[in-house]
Coordinates of C-alpha atoms in Angstrom, one line a residue:
Chain D
M16 CA 114.9 80.7 111.1
S17 CA 113.9 83.6 108.9
N18 CA 111.8 86.5 110.0
I19 CA 109.4 88.8 108.2
L20 CA 109.0 92.2 110.0
L21 CA 106.2 94.6 109.1
Y22 CA 105.9 98.2 110.0
A23 CA 102.6 99.0 111.9
E24 CA 101.9 102.6 110.9
V25 CA 99.6 104.7 113.1
T26 CA 97.5 107.2 111.3
R27 CA 96.9 110.8 112.5
E28 CA 93.6 109.6 113.9
N29 CA 95.3 107.0 115.9
F30 CA 94.2 104.0 113.9
L31 CA 96.5 101.2 112.6
H32 CA 96.8 101.9 108.9
T33 CA 94.9 99.2 107.1
V34 CA 97.9 98.4 104.8
L35 CA 99.2 96.5 107.8
F36 CA 96.5 93.9 107.5
E37 CA 97.0 93.6 103.8
L38 CA 100.7 93.0 104.4
A39 CA 100.0 90.6 107.3
Y40 CA 97.9 88.3 105.1
K41 CA 100.5 88.5 102.3
A42 CA 103.4 87.9 104.7
Q43 CA 101.7 84.7 106.0
E44 CA 101.6 83.4 102.4
L45 CA 105.3 84.3 101.9
A46 CA 106.2 82.7 105.3
Q47 CA 104.8 79.4 104.0
K48 CA 107.4 79.5 101.3
L49 CA 110.2 80.2 103.8
D50 CA 111.0 77.5 106.3
K51 CA 109.1 78.3 109.4
A52 CA 109.4 82.0 109.0
E53 CA 107.8 84.1 111.8
V54 CA 105.8 87.1 110.9
S55 CA 106.2 90.0 113.3
A56 CA 105.3 93.7 113.4
F57 CA 106.9 96.8 115.0
L58 CA 104.9 99.6 116.3
I59 CA 106.2 103.1 117.3
C60 CA 103.6 105.3 119.0
K61 CA 102.7 107.5 122.0
T62 CA 102.5 106.0 125.4
G63 CA 99.5 103.7 126.1
L64 CA 98.3 103.5 122.5
A65 CA 99.7 100.0 121.8
A66 CA 97.2 98.4 124.3
E67 CA 94.4 99.5 122.0
Y68 CA 95.7 97.5 119.1
K69 CA 96.6 94.2 120.8
E70 CA 93.4 92.4 119.7
A71 CA 94.0 93.5 116.1
F72 CA 97.5 92.0 116.2
I73 CA 96.3 88.8 117.9
N74 CA 93.6 88.4 115.2
S75 CA 96.0 88.9 112.4
A76 CA 98.3 86.0 113.1
F77 CA 101.4 87.9 114.2
D78 CA 104.0 85.9 116.1
N79 CA 105.6 88.9 117.8
V80 CA 104.9 92.6 118.1
Y81 CA 107.7 94.9 119.1
I82 CA 106.5 98.1 120.6
A83 CA 108.3 101.3 121.4
E84 CA 106.2 103.8 123.2
D85 CA 107.0 107.3 124.4
D86 CA 105.1 110.6 124.8
S87 CA 107.5 112.2 122.4
L88 CA 106.3 109.9 119.6
E89 CA 102.8 111.3 119.2
N90 CA 103.7 112.9 115.9
Y91 CA 105.7 111.1 113.2
S92 CA 109.3 112.2 113.1
T93 CA 111.7 110.8 110.6
E94 CA 114.6 111.2 113.0
L95 CA 113.0 109.6 116.0
Y96 CA 111.1 106.9 114.2
S97 CA 114.0 105.8 112.0
K98 CA 116.5 105.6 114.9
I99 CA 114.1 103.6 117.0
A100 CA 113.2 101.3 114.0
L101 CA 117.0 100.7 113.5
D102 CA 117.4 99.7 117.2
I103 CA 114.4 97.2 116.9
I104 CA 115.7 95.8 113.6
K105 CA 119.2 95.2 115.0
E106 CA 117.6 93.2 117.8
V107 CA 115.1 91.3 115.7
K108 CA 117.4 90.7 112.7
P109 CA 114.7 90.1 110.1
D110 CA 115.4 88.8 106.6
I111 CA 112.5 90.8 105.1
I112 CA 111.0 94.1 106.1
L113 CA 107.8 95.3 104.5
V114 CA 106.4 98.9 104.9
G115 CA 103.2 100.3 103.5
A116 CA 104.0 102.7 100.6
T117 CA 102.2 105.6 102.3
T118 CA 103.8 109.1 102.6
Q119 CA 105.1 108.0 106.0
G120 CA 106.4 104.7 104.8
R121 CA 108.1 106.3 101.9
D122 CA 109.7 108.8 104.1
L123 CA 110.8 106.3 106.8
A124 CA 111.9 103.2 104.8
P125 CA 114.7 104.7 102.7
R126 CA 116.2 106.3 105.8
I127 CA 116.3 102.8 107.4
S128 CA 117.6 101.0 104.4
S129 CA 120.3 103.5 103.8
S130 CA 121.5 103.2 107.4
L131 CA 121.5 99.4 107.1
H132 CA 123.3 99.7 103.7
T133 CA 120.7 97.5 102.2
G134 CA 118.3 97.6 99.3
L135 CA 114.7 98.9 99.2
T136 CA 112.2 98.3 96.4
A137 CA 109.7 101.1 96.2
D138 CA 105.9 100.9 95.9
C139 CA 105.6 97.2 95.1
T140 CA 102.4 95.7 93.7
G141 CA 103.6 92.1 93.7
L142 CA 105.5 90.1 96.3
D143 CA 106.8 86.5 96.1
I144 CA 109.6 84.2 97.3
N145 CA 111.7 82.8 94.5
E146 CA 113.2 79.3 94.2
K147 CA 116.3 80.6 96.1
G148 CA 114.2 81.9 99.0
Q149 CA 114.7 85.5 98.0
L150 CA 112.0 88.2 98.2
A151 CA 111.0 88.9 94.6
A152 CA 109.3 92.3 94.6
T153 CA 107.5 93.5 91.5
R154 CA 106.7 97.1 90.8
P155 CA 105.5 99.3 88.0
T156 CA 107.9 101.7 86.4
F157 CA 107.8 104.2 83.5
G158 CA 104.4 105.3 84.6
G159 CA 103.1 101.8 84.8
K160 CA 104.1 100.9 81.3
L161 CA 106.8 98.4 82.4
M162 CA 106.8 96.0 85.4
A163 CA 110.1 95.1 87.0
T164 CA 110.8 92.2 89.4
I165 CA 113.6 93.3 91.8
L166 CA 115.8 91.1 94.0
C167 CA 118.2 92.2 96.8
K168 CA 121.7 91.0 97.4
T169 CA 121.9 92.0 101.0
L170 CA 119.9 91.5 104.2
P171 CA 117.4 92.6 105.3
Q172 CA 115.5 92.7 102.0
M173 CA 113.2 95.7 102.2
A174 CA 110.2 96.9 100.2
T175 CA 107.5 99.5 100.5
V176 CA 104.2 98.1 99.3
R177 CA 101.3 100.0 97.7
P178 CA 98.2 100.0 99.9
K179 CA 95.0 98.4 98.5
V180 CA 96.9 96.0 96.2
F181 CA 96.7 93.0 98.5
K182 CA 93.7 91.9 100.4
P183 CA 93.5 91.4 104.1
A184 CA 92.6 88.0 105.5
P185 CA 88.9 87.3 104.9
E186 CA 88.5 86.3 108.6
N187 CA 90.5 86.5 111.8
I188 CA 93.5 84.2 112.1
V189 CA 94.1 84.1 115.9
K190 CA 97.6 83.5 117.2
D191 CA 99.3 83.6 120.6
T192 CA 101.0 86.8 119.8
K193 CA 104.0 87.8 122.0
F194 CA 104.2 91.5 122.8
V195 CA 107.7 92.8 123.4
Y196 CA 108.2 96.3 124.7
F197 CA 111.4 98.2 123.7
K198 CA 112.5 101.2 125.7
P199 CA 113.3 103.9 123.1
D200 CA 116.5 105.8 123.7
I201 CA 114.9 109.2 123.1
E202 CA 117.3 111.3 125.1
N203 CA 120.2 110.2 122.9
I204 CA 118.6 111.0 119.6
K205 CA 119.5 114.5 118.3
T206 CA 116.5 116.0 116.5
K207 CA 116.9 118.9 114.1
V208 CA 113.3 118.8 112.9
E209 CA 110.3 119.9 115.0
F210 CA 106.7 119.4 114.4
V211 CA 104.7 122.6 114.1
E212 CA 101.1 121.8 113.3
F213 CA 98.7 119.5 111.5
V214 CA 95.7 120.7 109.5
K215 CA 93.2 118.1 108.3
G216 CA 93.2 118.4 104.6
M217 CA 90.4 119.7 102.4
N218 CA 91.6 117.4 99.5
T219 CA 92.2 114.5 101.9
C220 CA 93.4 111.5 100.0
I221 CA 91.3 109.1 102.0
N222 CA 87.7 109.2 101.1
E223 CA 84.7 106.9 100.4
L224 CA 86.4 105.4 97.3
D225 CA 88.8 103.6 99.6
S226 CA 86.2 101.4 101.0
A227 CA 83.6 101.5 98.2
Q228 CA 82.2 98.1 97.0
I229 CA 80.9 99.6 93.7
I230 CA 82.7 102.3 91.8
V231 CA 81.4 104.0 88.7
A232 CA 84.2 105.9 87.0
G233 CA 84.0 108.4 84.2
G234 CA 86.6 109.5 81.7
R235 CA 87.0 112.0 78.8
G236 CA 84.1 110.3 77.1
M237 CA 81.7 111.8 79.7
K238 CA 82.5 115.0 77.8
N239 CA 81.0 117.7 80.1
E240 CA 79.4 118.5 83.4
A241 CA 76.1 117.2 82.3
G242 CA 77.8 113.9 81.5
F243 CA 79.2 113.7 85.0
E244 CA 75.8 114.5 86.4
L245 CA 74.5 111.6 84.5
L246 CA 77.3 109.4 85.8
K247 CA 76.4 110.4 89.4
N248 CA 72.8 109.5 88.8
F249 CA 73.8 106.2 87.4
A250 CA 76.1 105.5 90.4
E251 CA 73.3 106.4 92.8
S252 CA 70.9 104.0 91.0
I253 CA 73.2 101.0 91.7
G254 CA 74.6 102.2 95.1
G255 CA 78.1 103.1 93.8
C256 CA 80.6 105.8 94.4
V257 CA 81.9 108.1 91.6
G258 CA 85.5 108.0 90.5
A259 CA 87.3 109.6 87.5
S260 CA 90.2 109.0 85.1
R261 CA 93.0 111.6 84.9
G262 CA 91.6 112.7 81.6
A263 CA 88.3 113.7 83.2
V264 CA 90.1 115.5 86.1
E265 CA 92.2 117.4 83.6
M266 CA 89.1 118.5 81.8
G267 CA 87.8 119.9 85.1
L268 CA 84.9 117.5 85.2
A269 CA 85.9 115.9 88.5
P270 CA 88.0 116.8 91.5
V271 CA 91.5 115.4 91.8
D272 CA 90.7 113.5 95.0
I273 CA 88.6 111.0 93.1
Q274 CA 91.2 110.4 90.4
I275 CA 92.0 106.7 90.0
G276 CA 95.2 105.5 88.5
Q277 CA 99.0 105.7 88.7
T278 CA 99.0 109.3 90.0
G279 CA 95.8 108.9 91.9
K280 CA 94.1 106.3 93.9
T281 CA 94.4 102.5 93.7
V282 CA 91.0 101.0 94.3
T283 CA 89.8 97.4 94.7
P284 CA 86.0 97.3 94.7
K285 CA 83.8 94.3 94.0
L286 CA 82.5 96.0 90.9
Y287 CA 84.2 98.7 88.8
I288 CA 82.3 100.2 85.9
A289 CA 84.4 102.4 83.6
C290 CA 82.3 104.8 81.5
G291 CA 83.9 106.6 78.6
I292 CA 87.4 105.7 79.8
S293 CA 89.7 104.5 77.0
G294 CA 92.0 102.6 79.4
A295 CA 95.4 104.1 79.4
I296 CA 97.8 101.9 81.3
Q297 CA 98.2 104.7 84.0
H298 CA 94.4 104.2 84.7
I299 CA 94.5 100.4 84.5
V300 CA 97.2 100.1 87.3
G301 CA 94.8 101.9 89.7
M302 CA 91.8 99.6 89.2
Q303 CA 92.9 96.3 87.7
E304 CA 92.6 94.5 91.0
S305 CA 88.9 95.1 91.2
D306 CA 86.9 91.8 91.4
K307 CA 84.8 92.5 88.4
I308 CA 85.2 95.2 85.7
I309 CA 82.6 96.4 83.3
A310 CA 83.5 98.9 80.5
I311 CA 81.2 101.1 78.5
N312 CA 82.8 102.8 75.6
N313 CA 81.9 103.8 72.0
D314 CA 85.2 102.7 70.6
E315 CA 85.4 98.9 70.3
K316 CA 89.2 99.1 70.0
A317 CA 89.6 101.0 73.3
P318 CA 92.2 99.2 75.5
I319 CA 89.8 99.1 78.4
F320 CA 88.1 96.2 76.8
E321 CA 91.2 94.1 77.1
V322 CA 91.1 94.2 80.9
C323 CA 87.4 93.9 81.6
D324 CA 85.0 91.0 82.3
C325 CA 82.1 92.5 80.5
G326 CA 81.9 95.2 77.9
Y327 CA 79.3 97.3 76.1
V328 CA 80.2 99.1 72.9
G329 CA 78.0 102.2 72.6
D330 CA 77.2 105.7 73.6
V331 CA 77.3 106.3 77.3
F332 CA 74.8 109.1 76.9
E333 CA 72.3 106.6 75.5
V334 CA 73.0 103.5 77.6
L335 CA 73.3 105.1 81.1
P336 CA 69.8 106.7 81.1
R337 CA 68.4 103.3 80.1
L338 CA 70.3 101.6 82.9
I339 CA 69.1 104.2 85.4
N340 CA 65.5 103.6 84.3
E341 CA 65.9 99.9 84.6
F342 CA 67.3 100.0 88.1
K343 CA 64.9 102.7 89.3
A344 CA 62.0 100.5 88.1
E345 CA 63.2 97.6 90.3
Chain M
M9 CA 123.3 130.7 101.4
K10 CA 124.3 127.8 99.3
I11 CA 121.5 125.7 97.7
I12 CA 122.1 122.5 95.8
V13 CA 119.3 121.2 93.5
C14 CA 119.6 117.6 92.4
I15 CA 117.9 116.8 89.0
K16 CA 117.5 113.9 86.7
Q17 CA 117.2 113.5 83.0
V18 CA 114.4 111.1 82.2
P19 CA 112.8 109.7 79.1
D20 CA 109.5 111.3 78.4
T21 CA 107.2 108.5 79.7
N22 CA 104.3 109.8 77.5
D23 CA 106.5 108.8 74.5
I24 CA 107.4 105.2 75.4
K25 CA 107.6 102.8 72.5
W26 CA 108.1 99.1 72.6
T27 CA 110.7 97.0 70.8
E28 CA 109.8 93.6 69.3
N29 CA 111.2 91.9 72.4
N30 CA 108.9 93.8 74.7
T31 CA 111.6 96.0 76.1
I32 CA 111.4 99.8 76.2
Q33 CA 112.9 101.4 73.2
R34 CA 115.4 104.0 74.4
E35 CA 116.8 105.2 71.2
G36 CA 114.9 108.2 69.7
V37 CA 112.9 108.8 72.9
E38 CA 113.1 112.3 73.9
S39 CA 114.9 113.1 77.2
I40 CA 113.4 115.8 79.5
I41 CA 114.1 117.2 82.9
N42 CA 112.1 115.2 85.4
P43 CA 109.0 117.3 85.8
F44 CA 109.2 117.2 89.7
D45 CA 112.7 118.6 89.5
L46 CA 111.5 121.7 87.6
Y47 CA 109.6 122.5 90.9
A48 CA 112.8 121.8 92.9
I49 CA 114.5 124.5 90.7
E50 CA 111.5 126.7 91.1
T51 CA 111.6 126.4 94.9
A52 CA 115.3 127.3 94.8
L53 CA 114.7 130.3 92.6
K54 CA 112.0 131.6 94.9
I55 CA 114.4 131.5 97.8
K56 CA 117.0 133.3 95.7
N57 CA 114.4 136.0 95.1
T58 CA 113.7 136.5 98.8
L59 CA 117.1 136.1 100.5
P60 CA 120.4 137.9 99.8
D61 CA 123.5 136.1 98.5
V62 CA 121.8 132.8 97.5
E63 CA 123.9 130.6 95.1
I64 CA 122.2 127.7 93.4
T65 CA 124.2 124.8 92.1
V66 CA 122.4 122.2 90.1
V67 CA 123.8 118.7 90.2
S68 CA 122.9 115.7 88.1
M69 CA 124.2 112.2 87.7
G70 CA 123.9 110.9 84.2
P71 CA 125.3 110.6 80.7
L72 CA 127.3 113.4 79.2
Q73 CA 124.3 114.6 77.2
A74 CA 122.7 115.8 80.5
E75 CA 125.1 118.7 80.3
K76 CA 122.7 120.4 78.0
M77 CA 119.9 120.1 80.6
L78 CA 122.2 121.6 83.3
R79 CA 123.0 124.5 81.0
H80 CA 119.2 125.1 80.6
T81 CA 118.8 125.4 84.4
I82 CA 121.4 128.2 84.3
A83 CA 119.3 129.9 81.7
L84 CA 116.4 129.6 84.2
G85 CA 118.4 131.5 86.8
C86 CA 120.5 129.0 88.6
D87 CA 124.2 129.8 89.1
K88 CA 126.3 126.6 88.4
G89 CA 125.9 123.2 86.9
V90 CA 127.8 120.1 88.0
L91 CA 127.5 116.8 86.1
I92 CA 128.7 113.6 87.7
S93 CA 129.2 111.2 84.8
D94 CA 130.9 107.9 84.5
K95 CA 130.2 104.6 82.7
K96 CA 130.9 102.9 86.0
F97 CA 127.7 104.5 87.5
A98 CA 125.5 102.5 85.1
G99 CA 122.9 100.3 86.8
A100 CA 123.0 102.2 90.1
D101 CA 119.9 101.7 92.3
T102 CA 118.7 104.4 94.7
Y103 CA 121.2 103.4 97.4
A104 CA 124.2 103.6 95.1
T105 CA 122.8 106.8 93.4
G106 CA 122.4 108.4 96.9
K107 CA 125.9 107.4 97.8
T108 CA 127.4 108.7 94.5
L109 CA 125.6 112.0 94.8
A110 CA 126.4 112.4 98.5
T111 CA 130.1 111.6 97.8
A112 CA 130.2 114.2 94.9
I113 CA 128.5 116.8 97.1
K114 CA 131.0 116.2 99.9
S115 CA 134.1 116.2 97.7
K116 CA 133.3 118.8 95.1
L117 CA 130.7 121.2 96.5
G118 CA 131.8 121.4 100.1
D119 CA 129.5 123.3 102.5
F120 CA 125.9 123.8 101.7
D121 CA 122.8 124.9 103.5
L122 CA 119.9 123.3 101.6
I123 CA 119.5 120.5 99.1
I124 CA 116.3 120.4 97.1
C125 CA 115.1 117.3 95.1
G126 CA 111.9 116.5 93.3
Q127 CA 109.8 114.0 95.2
F128 CA 109.5 111.5 92.4
A129 CA 111.3 110.8 89.1
I130 CA 108.7 109.9 86.5
D131 CA 110.7 106.9 85.1
G132 CA 111.6 105.0 88.3
D133 CA 109.0 106.6 90.6
T134 CA 110.8 105.4 93.7
A135 CA 110.9 108.6 95.8
Q136 CA 114.0 107.2 97.5
T137 CA 117.0 109.0 96.1
G138 CA 116.4 112.2 98.1
P139 CA 116.2 110.4 101.5
S140 CA 119.1 108.2 100.5
I141 CA 121.3 111.3 99.9
A142 CA 120.1 112.9 103.2
S143 CA 120.9 109.7 105.1
Q144 CA 124.4 109.4 103.6
L145 CA 125.1 113.0 104.4
G146 CA 123.6 112.6 107.9
I147 CA 121.2 115.6 107.5
P148 CA 117.5 115.9 108.2
Q149 CA 114.9 115.5 105.5
I150 CA 111.5 116.8 104.8
T151 CA 109.6 114.9 102.1
F152 CA 106.3 115.5 100.2
V153 CA 106.8 119.3 100.5
R154 CA 103.8 121.1 99.2
E155 CA 105.0 124.6 100.0
L156 CA 107.7 126.5 101.9
K157 CA 106.4 128.7 104.7
Q158 CA 109.6 130.3 105.6
C159 CA 113.3 129.9 104.8
S160 CA 116.1 131.8 106.6
Q161 CA 119.8 131.4 106.8
D162 CA 119.6 128.7 109.5
S163 CA 116.2 127.1 109.3
I164 CA 113.4 126.1 106.9
C165 CA 109.7 125.6 107.6
A166 CA 107.7 123.5 105.2
V167 CA 104.2 122.1 104.7
R168 CA 104.1 118.4 103.9
E169 CA 101.1 116.9 102.1
I170 CA 100.2 113.6 103.7
E171 CA 97.2 111.3 103.3
E172 CA 95.1 113.0 106.0
G173 CA 96.0 116.6 105.3
F174 CA 98.9 119.0 105.8
E175 CA 101.7 118.8 108.3
T176 CA 104.0 121.7 109.0
V177 CA 107.5 121.0 110.2
K178 CA 110.6 123.1 110.8
A179 CA 114.1 121.9 110.3
Q180 CA 117.5 123.3 111.1
L181 CA 119.8 123.7 108.2
P182 CA 121.6 122.0 106.5
A183 CA 118.7 119.9 105.4
L184 CA 117.3 118.2 102.4
I185 CA 113.7 118.7 101.1
C186 CA 111.8 116.7 98.4
V187 CA 109.2 118.8 96.7
L188 CA 105.9 117.9 95.0
K189 CA 104.7 119.4 91.8
G190 CA 103.3 122.9 92.4
L191 CA 100.2 124.3 90.9
E192 CA 101.8 127.3 89.3
D193 CA 103.8 127.2 86.0
T194 CA 107.5 126.9 86.3
S195 CA 109.9 129.7 85.1
R196 CA 110.9 130.1 81.5
A197 CA 114.5 130.9 80.4
K198 CA 115.2 134.6 80.4
I199 CA 117.3 136.3 77.7
N200 CA 120.2 137.3 80.0
G201 CA 120.0 133.8 81.5
V202 CA 120.4 132.2 78.0
I203 CA 123.5 134.4 77.4
R204 CA 124.9 133.5 80.8
A205 CA 124.3 129.8 80.1
K206 CA 126.3 130.0 76.9
N207 CA 129.3 131.4 78.8
T208 CA 129.1 129.1 81.8
V209 CA 131.2 125.9 82.0
V210 CA 129.4 122.9 83.4
D211 CA 131.9 121.0 85.6
V212 CA 132.0 117.3 84.7
Y213 CA 133.4 114.9 87.3
S214 CA 134.1 111.2 86.9
M215 CA 134.1 108.5 89.6
E216 CA 137.8 109.0 90.2
D217 CA 137.4 112.8 90.4
I218 CA 135.0 112.4 93.3
E219 CA 137.2 109.8 94.9
L220 CA 134.5 107.1 94.9
N221 CA 135.4 103.4 95.1
P222 CA 134.2 101.4 92.1
E223 CA 132.7 98.9 94.6
D224 CA 130.4 101.6 95.9
T225 CA 128.6 102.6 92.7
G226 CA 126.9 101.3 89.6
I227 CA 125.7 97.7 89.6
K228 CA 128.5 96.6 92.0
G229 CA 127.5 99.1 94.6
S230 CA 123.7 98.5 94.3
P231 CA 122.1 96.1 96.8
T232 CA 119.1 95.6 94.4
Y233 CA 119.0 94.5 90.8
V234 CA 116.3 93.9 88.2
S235 CA 115.8 90.2 87.7
K236 CA 113.1 90.5 85.1
A237 CA 111.2 93.3 83.3
F238 CA 108.0 92.7 81.5
R239 CA 104.9 94.3 80.1
P240 CA 102.0 94.2 82.4
V241 CA 99.7 91.3 81.6
H242 CA 96.1 91.0 82.6
N243 CA 94.9 87.5 83.6
R244 CA 91.3 88.4 83.3
G245 CA 89.5 86.1 80.8
E246 CA 88.1 87.2 77.5
C247 CA 85.7 90.2 77.7
E248 CA 82.1 89.2 77.3
F249 CA 80.2 91.8 75.3
C250 CA 76.6 92.7 76.0
K251 CA 74.4 93.6 73.0
D252 CA 71.8 95.7 74.8
S253 CA 71.2 97.6 78.0
S254 CA 69.0 95.0 79.6
S255 CA 71.7 92.3 79.3
L256 CA 74.2 94.8 80.6
A257 CA 71.9 95.6 83.6
Q258 CA 71.7 91.8 84.3
K259 CA 75.5 91.6 84.4
I260 CA 75.7 94.6 86.8
V261 CA 73.3 92.8 89.1
E262 CA 75.2 89.5 88.7
Y263 CA 78.4 91.3 89.7
G264 CA 77.0 92.7 92.8
G265 CA 75.6 96.1 91.7
L266 CA 72.5 97.4 93.6
H267 CA 73.2 95.2 96.6
E268 CA 73.8 96.8 99.9

């Protein structure tokens, strides 16, 4: 029987990182293609925290959850977490291990895969099981200009998966989840790195864009600060959040924490409206999974029109005020 | 103090062209130092400016033409360049690359205090080679380093940039760090550096020189392989164009705009 094992990351604020639920729903789909595969998770956290998450695991169709708790695990540590993860993996013997491609996941996963002498595919945006039953992990390379599907010759097959690319289950899938506690062998792990402090960031990467249902994003075509002011007013008129392309950020029109694209955020709103964004591939990879995309641009040949549901060729400075008026009137 | 900086020569991804077969055209595309690696070098140079007796060795695994790039890092102020080059390395994934570099470091560079890598390479974008090297060498790692708070002969204190903010950790040396791009400009070559670069021999080592088994590198030594590469496709239907703002407004409402 094959097994899919997911890493349940705990955020600084002691929440389960949402990428777990995206992975859980995707793993259920992969498990269908593998004969009776079980989907399990492993959780490493401070003592007592796991109990708070039990319901979330039960509602996300996990077969087993392996838990290692200790007071020394309050702060993430590459050394402790990777050693404990290896102990759990050696016991569970999964065929596939999926980890969210967060900073923690991208620190932890290569340490685990190297120790297991197995492969790891980074920051995947597509996962499938091929006809031979192998994990086929697809990821963007060359700044999003080329997609590569990667297979692994060894077991376990590992991948880090970009958050927000897959959707969580639309509703709870309740299962009779087994919770298995592992006693972490902390005393025998030599640590050479110590945690000093954590300061909540000013430019925190997690903001309202992550959960926004409607995003209005501006690019170089918004030209100046007045243009972005207009964009904000438009976003307000339809109940949306403001995002920006890298071009707009580089022009100093928008802060870097609302940048959408390869080097910024990946967003998946119900509606994405791109204003004055030409549609460089680096931008597209950050918003292409939105349910509906509308583009407004004065260049009818702009590549953004190749990836949208609805387009408007014209001057953003003319059409946005008209739209604002229309929505304000309603 | 001995610092090793690992760098990679990459194609300029802003300059990617396509062949008729939808593969990336590699001929005639300019090669550059991976931009993140310039900050790895910058970090090493900063330490050299603050601590006595710091020696910086820059290592790269790649084709022979990467020798020119290593020479350039000497012009920037680094001390030595080492190129690990062999046709048998071709097709190495991050595991095999980490193993090859770790083996070269062990066999040719001996003792070291600190290894500095760029967090990402702009071509592969995996962020895995640094941790892979650290793991193979059995030393601690600090990734996503935004800035160094302190570096002494036996420890390093660094600020990591993570999703929710900034985490400071302190590691005993030897250790490996992966640095993010800084905000400041990186150094330019200095005249005496350029002269020194001209007179410095970059050591070039083959697979046999570093005593690496052919089974442990290149495609053979890589657990992963690319089964297919393709241009991104969008499966969204044809774009429907609106002629005026009121039909556009209708579409916005239809797609869920305005609704709470």
